């Protein structure tokens, strides 16, 4: 039995407000053994106060030892088992650039490549062509015309682009055309099941016309397609939790992920203060607010310990504006850890604090990795955070008599 | 989705070294309420130092409250869900005496029994016949000849022996012949599915010829067969983790369990110091080392609290020789608890410590049951220890984009 079967069965509606503030890549590591993490180093009087009055824990994004990408990391926090719900690479790439997929779409990630005189791939990434050079080529691919199908091509970074085929009866189970090695031609798009045959034919026609359009190029005279996938079929927040949910994010990827679970994207904030302003403006209109703060992750990825500390302090500073709204439940967490020591996402549990009137406060007095591990929530899988939030908002009835 | 599906998908190869030191039955209990366990009583400066620089936790071998045998205990530590992978009694018994099963084998555990004049069982264990008396009888059973099948009979302790049938098309789904009560004859071997019919016929013929060979005996004039099972079909360490793994064990059971997951048995060590020497000699040739220390379990089984304390101190004394090799990840744990108070395996979580550069040290300052429970790994199922070890060795890539 899936947690959503439970939440659907038990959901209760009321006027409570839940705020989930996600500091991307929040968890960290000390630079030297026995030292303090970024979060433990930062001066965070407001987060510490949340830890004092709330309940803390360590969130395991997927399973112990597993480092998630942004997709599984957020699905976990949203309460969708990230091992059950997988977002294909094409769909995630489309989502990441803010492309709004429909149920009639199949998306694929495209790579420009270099083909030699025999049509064999000599460079799978077209000499790591710059975005400036590749973007006009992606736009040129929009000239491909296939009857009965609408085609969207969007530039991504460097050798990458996204293609979306929209039409009736398209399914995404088509094998990658990138052979993963050089010295051989791209593979033909091959349907892996009967329902995907039309997509494979369309993809083959797209490649044929695309190759012609690119034939005069020196570096990017060919293309491969990977990760064919339709719109992920995720139930909505409204359906599984009875929540009208708003997402307040700056970057397209996180807006896209929120949209996939039926959240409404509100505002056009570019800064954290603008995000808080959007929260205030929309306070009466939603039950649940997802606020995404990117910079704890990007500074971690850069290996910039001190910058990450400063970003955490920036986050800390807006907390009183959120608590002033008197949310029924306030959660501060992250989708995964991004220790600046590792310059990458990691598997380490993410410090998490939840504040509500009925949360059963623990002994934590500050917000940090070590302290959270000793908190009342213990170590828990991220997918359980939403049921805990709903319970604290009195939005879940009793299971069984 | 199984953890091995994840580790297969995400595995990365590198030059890291992982050492898993398993102190069998490590966990214990105080002799008097509020007292110290064996591990807490032992003077363990080296293990305490590992706890100080590493991350501790309590390993739950199978599920909370479940006491495992050696098979499930080790499978869990090796990352094989002990509820998914079950080793039949016959196969485990064969493994335990160092018999190397092949995919053409079906093994069964044999018991000598006493039959009365009517052929009914009067004693299911042949009067608990001594090993000295029973071993020659097991050897005598090797005279059984069945066309097309190779038969191996090996003595075990007291009334027990192992029989292995080797041939084509043998499957192990055959019902036990031990009726579990006296006053009735042994059951006929009965195939529980079509594929096991040949095995059942062979077993019936083995019993018939065996009974003749034993007919002159007073106590052990009959036999029963239990736990028919083929070689367990376990994926290998190489396949699921990309690890070339070595096992350094003294006792056949643990060598056998390691062999079942594709580890290579190295050395012929008889003492702990010899095991450490084998570790040093093979350091360059493997990615993963499983070292098995038996005596924390056997002293626990004996109810010898002080002896178990001494064995733990013996283990502690070799730790510096392991850390001197500078393993990327060093784990000290146990396959289950064996409190000398209980003189048996138990369900209690097993103190576990993991040391690596990126482990995120917790506040533990000594190695013991109570301290470990408050460690950064918290309470965790043993099957997650391998993914955590791989993550700490930078051997797992990111899940999802």
mmCIF file with all atom_site columns, N, CA, C and O in Angstrom, chain A residues 60 62-66 83 347 381 383-384, chain B residues 1-4 6-7 20 59-63 75-82 241 331 352 354 377 379-392 396:
data_model
loop_
_atom_site.group_PDB
_atom_site.id
_atom_site.type_symbol
_atom_site.label_atom_id
_atom_site.label_alt_id
_atom_site.label_comp_id
_atom_site.label_asym_id
_atom_site.label_entity_id
_atom_site.label_seq_id
_atom_site.pdbx_PDB_ins_code
_atom_site.Cartn_x
_atom_site.Cartn_y
_atom_site.Cartn_z
_atom_site.occupancy
_atom_site.B_iso_or_equiv
_atom_site.pdbx_formal_charge
_atom_site.auth_seq_id
_atom_site.auth_comp_id
_atom_site.auth_asym_id
_atom_site.auth_atom_id
_atom_site.pdbx_PDB_model_num
ATOM 1   N N  . UNK A 1 60  ? 16.122 11.455  4.635  1.00 0.00 ? 60  UNK A N  1
ATOM 2   C CA . UNK A 1 60  ? 16.841 10.607  3.675  1.00 0.00 ? 60  UNK A CA 1
ATOM 3   C C  . UNK A 1 60  ? 16.095 10.731  2.350  1.00 0.00 ? 60  UNK A C  1
ATOM 4   O O  . UNK A 1 60  ? 14.961 10.267  2.238  1.00 0.00 ? 60  UNK A O  1
ATOM 5   N N  . UNK A 1 62  ? 16.090 9.455   -0.755 1.00 0.00 ? 62  UNK A N  1
ATOM 6   C CA . UNK A 1 62  ? 15.577 8.301   -1.494 1.00 0.00 ? 62  UNK A CA 1
ATOM 7   C C  . UNK A 1 62  ? 15.672 7.046   -0.626 1.00 0.00 ? 62  UNK A C  1
ATOM 8   O O  . UNK A 1 62  ? 14.674 6.507   -0.175 1.00 0.00 ? 62  UNK A O  1
ATOM 9   N N  . UNK A 1 63  ? 16.894 6.603   -0.405 1.00 0.00 ? 63  UNK A N  1
ATOM 10  C CA . UNK A 1 63  ? 17.196 5.484   0.482  1.00 0.00 ? 63  UNK A CA 1
ATOM 11  C C  . UNK A 1 63  ? 18.597 5.750   1.025  1.00 0.00 ? 63  UNK A C  1
ATOM 12  O O  . UNK A 1 63  ? 19.354 6.500   0.416  1.00 0.00 ? 63  UNK A O  1
ATOM 13  N N  . UNK A 1 64  ? 18.980 5.092   2.129  1.00 0.00 ? 64  UNK A N  1
ATOM 14  C CA . UNK A 1 64  ? 20.325 5.339   2.660  1.00 0.00 ? 64  UNK A CA 1
ATOM 15  C C  . UNK A 1 64  ? 21.400 5.119   1.600  1.00 0.00 ? 64  UNK A C  1
ATOM 16  O O  . UNK A 1 64  ? 21.374 4.126   0.869  1.00 0.00 ? 64  UNK A O  1
ATOM 17  N N  . UNK A 1 65  ? 22.312 6.060   1.491  1.00 0.00 ? 65  UNK A N  1
ATOM 18  C CA . UNK A 1 65  ? 23.434 5.925   0.567  1.00 0.00 ? 65  UNK A CA 1
ATOM 19  C C  . UNK A 1 65  ? 23.153 6.411   -0.839 1.00 0.00 ? 65  UNK A C  1
ATOM 20  O O  . UNK A 1 65  ? 24.063 6.481   -1.655 1.00 0.00 ? 65  UNK A O  1
ATOM 21  N N  . UNK A 1 66  ? 21.901 6.728   -1.150 1.00 0.00 ? 66  UNK A N  1
ATOM 22  C CA . UNK A 1 66  ? 21.548 7.108   -2.528 1.00 0.00 ? 66  UNK A CA 1
ATOM 23  C C  . UNK A 1 66  ? 21.536 8.636   -2.670 1.00 0.00 ? 66  UNK A C  1
ATOM 24  O O  . UNK A 1 66  ? 20.826 9.336   -1.951 1.00 0.00 ? 66  UNK A O  1
ATOM 25  N N  . UNK A 1 83  ? 11.318 6.187   -6.030 1.00 0.00 ? 83  UNK A N  1
ATOM 26  C CA . UNK A 1 83  ? 11.649 4.930   -6.713 1.00 0.00 ? 83  UNK A CA 1
ATOM 27  C C  . UNK A 1 83  ? 10.446 4.423   -7.505 1.00 0.00 ? 83  UNK A C  1
ATOM 28  O O  . UNK A 1 83  ? 10.598 3.637   -8.442 1.00 0.00 ? 83  UNK A O  1
ATOM 29  N N  . UNK A 1 347 ? 24.553 11.919  -0.550 1.00 0.00 ? 347 UNK A N  1
ATOM 30  C CA . UNK A 1 347 ? 23.573 11.009  0.046  1.00 0.00 ? 347 UNK A CA 1
ATOM 31  C C  . UNK A 1 347 ? 23.251 11.364  1.496  1.00 0.00 ? 347 UNK A C  1
ATOM 32  O O  . UNK A 1 347 ? 22.352 10.771  2.083  1.00 0.00 ? 347 UNK A O  1
ATOM 33  N N  . UNK A 1 381 ? 12.599 8.784   5.819  1.00 0.00 ? 381 UNK A N  1
ATOM 34  C CA . UNK A 1 381 ? 12.595 8.958   4.375  1.00 0.00 ? 381 UNK A CA 1
ATOM 35  C C  . UNK A 1 381 ? 11.750 10.163  3.998  1.00 0.00 ? 381 UNK A C  1
ATOM 36  O O  . UNK A 1 381 ? 10.647 10.346  4.513  1.00 0.00 ? 381 UNK A O  1
ATOM 37  N N  . UNK A 1 383 ? 9.825  10.902  1.771  1.00 0.00 ? 383 UNK A N  1
ATOM 38  C CA . UNK A 1 383 ? 8.440  10.724  1.328  1.00 0.00 ? 383 UNK A CA 1
ATOM 39  C C  . UNK A 1 383 ? 7.433  10.741  2.479  1.00 0.00 ? 383 UNK A C  1
ATOM 40  O O  . UNK A 1 383 ? 6.234  10.834  2.233  1.00 0.00 ? 383 UNK A O  1
ATOM 41  N N  . UNK A 1 384 ? 7.911  10.609  3.714  1.00 0.00 ? 384 UNK A N  1
ATOM 42  C CA . UNK A 1 384 ? 7.000  10.644  4.865  1.00 0.00 ? 384 UNK A CA 1
ATOM 43  C C  . UNK A 1 384 ? 6.770  12.056  5.403  1.00 0.00 ? 384 UNK A C  1
ATOM 44  O O  . UNK A 1 384 ? 5.968  12.249  6.328  1.00 0.00 ? 384 UNK A O  1
ATOM 45  N N  . UNK B 2 1   ? 11.003 -1.670  -6.208 1.00 0.00 ? 1   UNK B N  1
ATOM 46  C CA . UNK B 2 1   ? 12.386 -1.622  -6.702 1.00 0.00 ? 1   UNK B CA 1
ATOM 47  C C  . UNK B 2 1   ? 13.347 -2.050  -5.599 1.00 0.00 ? 1   UNK B C  1
ATOM 48  O O  . UNK B 2 1   ? 13.303 -1.567  -4.479 1.00 0.00 ? 1   UNK B O  1
ATOM 49  N N  . UNK B 2 2   ? 14.232 -2.921  -5.975 1.00 0.00 ? 2   UNK B N  1
ATOM 50  C CA . UNK B 2 2   ? 15.190 -3.541  -5.090 1.00 0.00 ? 2   UNK B CA 1
ATOM 51  C C  . UNK B 2 2   ? 16.452 -2.667  -5.035 1.00 0.00 ? 2   UNK B C  1
ATOM 52  O O  . UNK B 2 2   ? 16.786 -1.999  -6.005 1.00 0.00 ? 2   UNK B O  1
ATOM 53  N N  . UNK B 2 3   ? 17.137 -2.647  -3.879 1.00 0.00 ? 3   UNK B N  1
ATOM 54  C CA . UNK B 2 3   ? 18.343 -1.816  -3.766 1.00 0.00 ? 3   UNK B CA 1
ATOM 55  C C  . UNK B 2 3   ? 19.396 -2.232  -4.797 1.00 0.00 ? 3   UNK B C  1
ATOM 56  O O  . UNK B 2 3   ? 20.179 -1.405  -5.252 1.00 0.00 ? 3   UNK B O  1
ATOM 57  N N  . UNK B 2 4   ? 19.417 -3.513  -5.152 1.00 0.00 ? 4   UNK B N  1
ATOM 58  C CA . UNK B 2 4   ? 20.416 -3.943  -6.131 1.00 0.00 ? 4   UNK B CA 1
ATOM 59  C C  . UNK B 2 4   ? 20.111 -3.404  -7.523 1.00 0.00 ? 4   UNK B C  1
ATOM 60  O O  . UNK B 2 4   ? 21.026 -3.201  -8.314 1.00 0.00 ? 4   UNK B O  1
ATOM 61  N N  . UNK B 2 6   ? 19.094 -0.475  -7.969 1.00 0.00 ? 6   UNK B N  1
ATOM 62  C CA . UNK B 2 6   ? 19.695 0.860   -7.862 1.00 0.00 ? 6   UNK B CA 1
ATOM 63  C C  . UNK B 2 6   ? 21.218 0.808   -7.929 1.00 0.00 ? 6   UNK B C  1
ATOM 64  O O  . UNK B 2 6   ? 21.840 1.570   -8.657 1.00 0.00 ? 6   UNK B O  1
ATOM 65  N N  . UNK B 2 7   ? 21.820 -0.090  -7.137 1.00 0.00 ? 7   UNK B N  1
ATOM 66  C CA . UNK B 2 7   ? 23.290 -0.111  -7.114 1.00 0.00 ? 7   UNK B CA 1
ATOM 67  C C  . UNK B 2 7   ? 23.842 -0.513  -8.477 1.00 0.00 ? 7   UNK B C  1
ATOM 68  O O  . UNK B 2 7   ? 24.836 0.055   -8.930 1.00 0.00 ? 7   UNK B O  1
ATOM 69  N N  . UNK B 2 20  ? 35.035 -4.531  5.669  1.00 0.00 ? 20  UNK B N  1
ATOM 70  C CA . UNK B 2 20  ? 33.929 -4.805  6.579  1.00 0.00 ? 20  UNK B CA 1
ATOM 71  C C  . UNK B 2 20  ? 34.364 -5.890  7.561  1.00 0.00 ? 20  UNK B C  1
ATOM 72  O O  . UNK B 2 20  ? 34.531 -7.046  7.184  1.00 0.00 ? 20  UNK B O  1
ATOM 73  N N  . UNK B 2 59  ? 22.526 -1.496  13.825 1.00 0.00 ? 59  UNK B N  1
ATOM 74  C CA . UNK B 2 59  ? 22.086 -2.271  12.662 1.00 0.00 ? 59  UNK B CA 1
ATOM 75  C C  . UNK B 2 59  ? 21.001 -3.266  13.066 1.00 0.00 ? 59  UNK B C  1
ATOM 76  O O  . UNK B 2 59  ? 21.186 -4.067  13.986 1.00 0.00 ? 59  UNK B O  1
ATOM 77  N N  . UNK B 2 60  ? 19.880 -3.197  12.372 1.00 0.00 ? 60  UNK B N  1
ATOM 78  C CA . UNK B 2 60  ? 18.788 -4.154  12.584 1.00 0.00 ? 60  UNK B CA 1
ATOM 79  C C  . UNK B 2 60  ? 18.948 -5.247  11.537 1.00 0.00 ? 60  UNK B C  1
ATOM 80  O O  . UNK B 2 60  ? 18.782 -4.992  10.343 1.00 0.00 ? 60  UNK B O  1
ATOM 81  N N  . UNK B 2 61  ? 19.305 -6.464  11.956 1.00 0.00 ? 61  UNK B N  1
ATOM 82  C CA . UNK B 2 61  ? 19.697 -7.477  10.972 1.00 0.00 ? 61  UNK B CA 1
ATOM 83  C C  . UNK B 2 61  ? 18.630 -7.769  9.912  1.00 0.00 ? 61  UNK B C  1
ATOM 84  O O  . UNK B 2 61  ? 18.947 -7.837  8.732  1.00 0.00 ? 61  UNK B O  1
ATOM 85  N N  . UNK B 2 62  ? 17.391 -7.960  10.326 1.00 0.00 ? 62  UNK B N  1
ATOM 86  C CA . UNK B 2 62  ? 16.334 -8.323  9.361  1.00 0.00 ? 62  UNK B CA 1
ATOM 87  C C  . UNK B 2 62  ? 15.204 -7.284  9.437  1.00 0.00 ? 62  UNK B C  1
ATOM 88  O O  . UNK B 2 62  ? 15.030 -6.475  8.543  1.00 0.00 ? 62  UNK B O  1
ATOM 89  N N  . UNK B 2 63  ? 14.473 -7.318  10.500 1.00 0.00 ? 63  UNK B N  1
ATOM 90  C CA . UNK B 2 63  ? 13.428 -6.342  10.809 1.00 0.00 ? 63  UNK B CA 1
ATOM 91  C C  . UNK B 2 63  ? 13.378 -6.254  12.331 1.00 0.00 ? 63  UNK B C  1
ATOM 92  O O  . UNK B 2 63  ? 13.819 -7.184  13.013 1.00 0.00 ? 63  UNK B O  1
ATOM 93  N N  . UNK B 2 75  ? 23.666 -12.229 5.026  1.00 0.00 ? 75  UNK B N  1
ATOM 94  C CA . UNK B 2 75  ? 23.076 -11.713 3.778  1.00 0.00 ? 75  UNK B CA 1
ATOM 95  C C  . UNK B 2 75  ? 22.693 -10.247 3.949  1.00 0.00 ? 75  UNK B C  1
ATOM 96  O O  . UNK B 2 75  ? 22.923 -9.423  3.055  1.00 0.00 ? 75  UNK B O  1
ATOM 97  N N  . UNK B 2 76  ? 22.118 -9.911  5.099  1.00 0.00 ? 76  UNK B N  1
ATOM 98  C CA . UNK B 2 76  ? 21.759 -8.516  5.353  1.00 0.00 ? 76  UNK B CA 1
ATOM 99  C C  . UNK B 2 76  ? 22.979 -7.605  5.280  1.00 0.00 ? 76  UNK B C  1
ATOM 100 O O  . UNK B 2 76  ? 22.974 -6.594  4.583  1.00 0.00 ? 76  UNK B O  1
ATOM 101 N N  . UNK B 2 77  ? 24.039 -7.979  5.971  1.00 0.00 ? 77  UNK B N  1
ATOM 102 C CA . UNK B 2 77  ? 25.256 -7.163  5.947  1.00 0.00 ? 77  UNK B CA 1
ATOM 103 C C  . UNK B 2 77  ? 25.823 -7.049  4.535  1.00 0.00 ? 77  UNK B C  1
ATOM 104 O O  . UNK B 2 77  ? 26.399 -6.024  4.165  1.00 0.00 ? 77  UNK B O  1
ATOM 105 N N  . UNK B 2 78  ? 25.673 -8.102  3.753  1.00 0.00 ? 78  UNK B N  1
ATOM 106 C CA . UNK B 2 78  ? 26.189 -8.074  2.379  1.00 0.00 ? 78  UNK B CA 1
ATOM 107 C C  . UNK B 2 78  ? 25.254 -7.288  1.449  1.00 0.00 ? 78  UNK B C  1
ATOM 108 O O  . UNK B 2 78  ? 25.532 -7.140  0.267  1.00 0.00 ? 78  UNK B O  1
ATOM 109 N N  . UNK B 2 79  ? 24.113 -6.837  1.982  1.00 0.00 ? 79  UNK B N  1
ATOM 110 C CA . UNK B 2 79  ? 23.203 -6.011  1.199  1.00 0.00 ? 79  UNK B CA 1
ATOM 111 C C  . UNK B 2 79  ? 22.151 -6.791  0.434  1.00 0.00 ? 79  UNK B C  1
ATOM 112 O O  . UNK B 2 79  ? 21.508 -6.256  -0.457 1.00 0.00 ? 79  UNK B O  1
ATOM 113 N N  . UNK B 2 80  ? 21.972 -8.053  0.804  1.00 0.00 ? 80  UNK B N  1
ATOM 114 C CA . UNK B 2 80  ? 20.959 -8.899  0.158  1.00 0.00 ? 80  UNK B CA 1
ATOM 115 C C  . UNK B 2 80  ? 19.793 -9.002  1.127  1.00 0.00 ? 80  UNK B C  1
ATOM 116 O O  . UNK B 2 80  ? 19.939 -9.559  2.212  1.00 0.00 ? 80  UNK B O  1
ATOM 117 N N  . UNK B 2 81  ? 18.637 -8.494  0.726  1.00 0.00 ? 81  UNK B N  1
ATOM 118 C CA . UNK B 2 81  ? 17.484 -8.491  1.613  1.00 0.00 ? 81  UNK B CA 1
ATOM 119 C C  . UNK B 2 81  ? 17.219 -9.906  2.122  1.00 0.00 ? 81  UNK B C  1
ATOM 120 O O  . UNK B 2 81  ? 16.850 -10.796 1.354  1.00 0.00 ? 81  UNK B O  1
ATOM 121 N N  . UNK B 2 82  ? 17.386 -10.126 3.437  1.00 0.00 ? 82  UNK B N  1
ATOM 122 C CA . UNK B 2 82  ? 17.270 -11.496 3.949  1.00 0.00 ? 82  UNK B CA 1
ATOM 123 C C  . UNK B 2 82  ? 15.839 -12.019 3.918  1.00 0.00 ? 82  UNK B C  1
ATOM 124 O O  . UNK B 2 82  ? 15.627 -13.213 4.142  1.00 0.00 ? 82  UNK B O  1
ATOM 125 N N  . UNK B 2 241 ? 27.531 -4.684  -7.286 1.00 0.00 ? 241 UNK B N  1
ATOM 126 C CA . UNK B 2 241 ? 28.277 -3.531  -6.753 1.00 0.00 ? 241 UNK B CA 1
ATOM 127 C C  . UNK B 2 241 ? 29.499 -3.160  -7.592 1.00 0.00 ? 241 UNK B C  1
ATOM 128 O O  . UNK B 2 241 ? 30.146 -2.143  -7.319 1.00 0.00 ? 241 UNK B O  1
ATOM 129 N N  . UNK B 2 331 ? 34.393 -0.457  8.196  1.00 0.00 ? 331 UNK B N  1
ATOM 130 C CA . UNK B 2 331 ? 33.165 -0.723  8.945  1.00 0.00 ? 331 UNK B CA 1
ATOM 131 C C  . UNK B 2 331 ? 33.447 -1.793  9.982  1.00 0.00 ? 331 UNK B C  1
ATOM 132 O O  . UNK B 2 331 ? 34.074 -2.810  9.661  1.00 0.00 ? 331 UNK B O  1
ATOM 133 N N  . UNK B 2 352 ? 27.417 -0.501  15.320 1.00 0.00 ? 352 UNK B N  1
ATOM 134 C CA . UNK B 2 352 ? 28.080 -0.432  14.025 1.00 0.00 ? 352 UNK B CA 1
ATOM 135 C C  . UNK B 2 352 ? 28.773 0.912   13.910 1.00 0.00 ? 352 UNK B C  1
ATOM 136 O O  . UNK B 2 352 ? 28.207 1.934   14.297 1.00 0.00 ? 352 UNK B O  1
ATOM 137 N N  . UNK B 2 354 ? 31.169 3.257   11.041 1.00 0.00 ? 354 UNK B N  1
ATOM 138 C CA . UNK B 2 354 ? 31.711 3.406   9.686  1.00 0.00 ? 354 UNK B CA 1
ATOM 139 C C  . UNK B 2 354 ? 32.626 4.627   9.688  1.00 0.00 ? 354 UNK B C  1
ATOM 140 O O  . UNK B 2 354 ? 32.237 5.702   10.164 1.00 0.00 ? 354 UNK B O  1
ATOM 141 N N  . UNK B 2 377 ? 24.080 7.401   12.091 1.00 0.00 ? 377 UNK B N  1
ATOM 142 C CA . UNK B 2 377 ? 23.396 6.426   11.223 1.00 0.00 ? 377 UNK B CA 1
ATOM 143 C C  . UNK B 2 377 ? 22.055 6.003   11.816 1.00 0.00 ? 377 UNK B C  1
ATOM 144 O O  . UNK B 2 377 ? 21.272 5.327   11.147 1.00 0.00 ? 377 UNK B O  1
ATOM 145 N N  . UNK B 2 379 ? 19.192 4.046   13.829 1.00 0.00 ? 379 UNK B N  1
ATOM 146 C CA . UNK B 2 379 ? 18.877 2.629   13.687 1.00 0.00 ? 379 UNK B CA 1
ATOM 147 C C  . UNK B 2 379 ? 18.580 2.397   12.211 1.00 0.00 ? 379 UNK B C  1
ATOM 148 O O  . UNK B 2 379 ? 17.811 3.133   11.613 1.00 0.00 ? 379 UNK B O  1
ATOM 149 N N  . UNK B 2 380 ? 19.210 1.403   11.644 1.00 0.00 ? 380 UNK B N  1
ATOM 150 C CA . UNK B 2 380 ? 19.028 1.184   10.203 1.00 0.00 ? 380 UNK B CA 1
ATOM 151 C C  . UNK B 2 380 ? 18.993 -0.315  9.931  1.00 0.00 ? 380 UNK B C  1
ATOM 152 O O  . UNK B 2 380 ? 19.549 -1.107  10.685 1.00 0.00 ? 380 UNK B O  1
ATOM 153 N N  . UNK B 2 381 ? 18.323 -0.698  8.841  1.00 0.00 ? 381 UNK B N  1
ATOM 154 C CA . UNK B 2 381 ? 18.327 -2.110  8.459  1.00 0.00 ? 381 UNK B CA 1
ATOM 155 C C  . UNK B 2 381 ? 19.667 -2.466  7.836  1.00 0.00 ? 381 UNK B C  1
ATOM 156 O O  . UNK B 2 381 ? 20.187 -1.731  6.988  1.00 0.00 ? 381 UNK B O  1
ATOM 157 N N  . UNK B 2 382 ? 20.194 -3.602  8.238  1.00 0.00 ? 382 UNK B N  1
ATOM 158 C CA . UNK B 2 382 ? 21.527 -4.029  7.795  1.00 0.00 ? 382 UNK B CA 1
ATOM 159 C C  . UNK B 2 382 ? 21.688 -3.952  6.282  1.00 0.00 ? 382 UNK B C  1
ATOM 160 O O  . UNK B 2 382 ? 22.759 -3.614  5.778  1.00 0.00 ? 382 UNK B O  1
ATOM 161 N N  . UNK B 2 383 ? 20.626 -4.218  5.548  1.00 0.00 ? 383 UNK B N  1
ATOM 162 C CA . UNK B 2 383 ? 20.741 -4.267  4.086  1.00 0.00 ? 383 UNK B CA 1
ATOM 163 C C  . UNK B 2 383 ? 21.131 -2.915  3.479  1.00 0.00 ? 383 UNK B C  1
ATOM 164 O O  . UNK B 2 383 ? 21.497 -2.860  2.308  1.00 0.00 ? 383 UNK B O  1
ATOM 165 N N  . UNK B 2 384 ? 21.010 -1.831  4.260  1.00 0.00 ? 384 UNK B N  1
ATOM 166 C CA . UNK B 2 384 ? 21.408 -0.522  3.748  1.00 0.00 ? 384 UNK B CA 1
ATOM 167 C C  . UNK B 2 384 ? 22.878 -0.208  3.989  1.00 0.00 ? 384 UNK B C  1
ATOM 168 O O  . UNK B 2 384 ? 23.380 0.826   3.550  1.00 0.00 ? 384 UNK B O  1
ATOM 169 N N  . UNK B 2 385 ? 23.562 -1.072  4.732  1.00 0.00 ? 385 UNK B N  1
ATOM 170 C CA . UNK B 2 385 ? 24.959 -0.767  5.063  1.00 0.00 ? 385 UNK B CA 1
ATOM 171 C C  . UNK B 2 385 ? 25.844 -0.758  3.812  1.00 0.00 ? 385 UNK B C  1
ATOM 172 O O  . UNK B 2 385 ? 26.719 0.105   3.668  1.00 0.00 ? 385 UNK B O  1
ATOM 173 N N  . UNK B 2 386 ? 25.621 -1.685  2.895  1.00 0.00 ? 386 UNK B N  1
ATOM 174 C CA . UNK B 2 386 ? 26.441 -1.715  1.669  1.00 0.00 ? 386 UNK B CA 1
ATOM 175 C C  . UNK B 2 386 ? 26.231 -0.464  0.813  1.00 0.00 ? 386 UNK B C  1
ATOM 176 O O  . UNK B 2 386 ? 27.203 0.144   0.383  1.00 0.00 ? 386 UNK B O  1
ATOM 177 N N  . UNK B 2 387 ? 24.966 -0.061  0.537  1.00 0.00 ? 387 UNK B N  1
ATOM 178 C CA . UNK B 2 387 ? 24.815 1.202   -0.205 1.00 0.00 ? 387 UNK B CA 1
ATOM 179 C C  . UNK B 2 387 ? 25.498 2.382   0.491  1.00 0.00 ? 387 UNK B C  1
ATOM 180 O O  . UNK B 2 387 ? 26.105 3.227   -0.168 1.00 0.00 ? 387 UNK B O  1
ATOM 181 N N  . UNK B 2 388 ? 25.412 2.442   1.818  1.00 0.00 ? 388 UNK B N  1
ATOM 182 C CA . UNK B 2 388 ? 26.060 3.539   2.539  1.00 0.00 ? 388 UNK B CA 1
ATOM 183 C C  . UNK B 2 388 ? 27.576 3.438   2.370  1.00 0.00 ? 388 UNK B C  1
ATOM 184 O O  . UNK B 2 388 ? 28.267 4.438   2.151  1.00 0.00 ? 388 UNK B O  1
ATOM 185 N N  . UNK B 2 389 ? 28.106 2.220   2.449  1.00 0.00 ? 389 UNK B N  1
ATOM 186 C CA . UNK B 2 389 ? 29.554 2.024   2.265  1.00 0.00 ? 389 UNK B CA 1
ATOM 187 C C  . UNK B 2 389 ? 29.981 2.447   0.859  1.00 0.00 ? 389 UNK B C  1
ATOM 188 O O  . UNK B 2 389 ? 30.984 3.142   0.680  1.00 0.00 ? 389 UNK B O  1
ATOM 189 N N  . UNK B 2 390 ? 29.213 2.039   -0.145 1.00 0.00 ? 390 UNK B N  1
ATOM 190 C CA . UNK B 2 390 ? 29.541 2.397   -1.528 1.00 0.00 ? 390 UNK B CA 1
ATOM 191 C C  . UNK B 2 390 ? 29.502 3.909   -1.712 1.00 0.00 ? 390 UNK B C  1
ATOM 192 O O  . UNK B 2 390 ? 30.372 4.487   -2.384 1.00 0.00 ? 390 UNK B O  1
ATOM 193 N N  . UNK B 2 391 ? 28.499 4.562   -1.118 1.00 0.00 ? 391 UNK B N  1
ATOM 194 C CA . UNK B 2 391 ? 28.409 6.025   -1.230 1.00 0.00 ? 391 UNK B CA 1
ATOM 195 C C  . UNK B 2 391 ? 29.656 6.668   -0.624 1.00 0.00 ? 391 UNK B C  1
ATOM 196 O O  . UNK B 2 391 ? 30.262 7.552   -1.230 1.00 0.00 ? 391 UNK B O  1
ATOM 197 N N  . UNK B 2 392 ? 30.064 6.190   0.546  1.00 0.00 ? 392 UNK B N  1
ATOM 198 C CA . UNK B 2 392 ? 31.246 6.743   1.199  1.00 0.00 ? 392 UNK B CA 1
ATOM 199 C C  . UNK B 2 392 ? 32.531 6.467   0.417  1.00 0.00 ? 392 UNK B C  1
ATOM 200 O O  . UNK B 2 392 ? 33.519 7.165   0.589  1.00 0.00 ? 392 UNK B O  1
ATOM 201 N N  . UNK B 2 396 ? 28.946 5.246   -6.016 1.00 0.00 ? 396 UNK B N  1
ATOM 202 C CA . UNK B 2 396 ? 27.566 5.306   -6.505 1.00 0.00 ? 396 UNK B CA 1
ATOM 203 C C  . UNK B 2 396 ? 27.324 6.661   -7.159 1.00 0.00 ? 396 UNK B C  1
ATOM 204 O O  . UNK B 2 396 ? 27.545 7.699   -6.530 1.00 0.00 ? 396 UNK B O  1
#
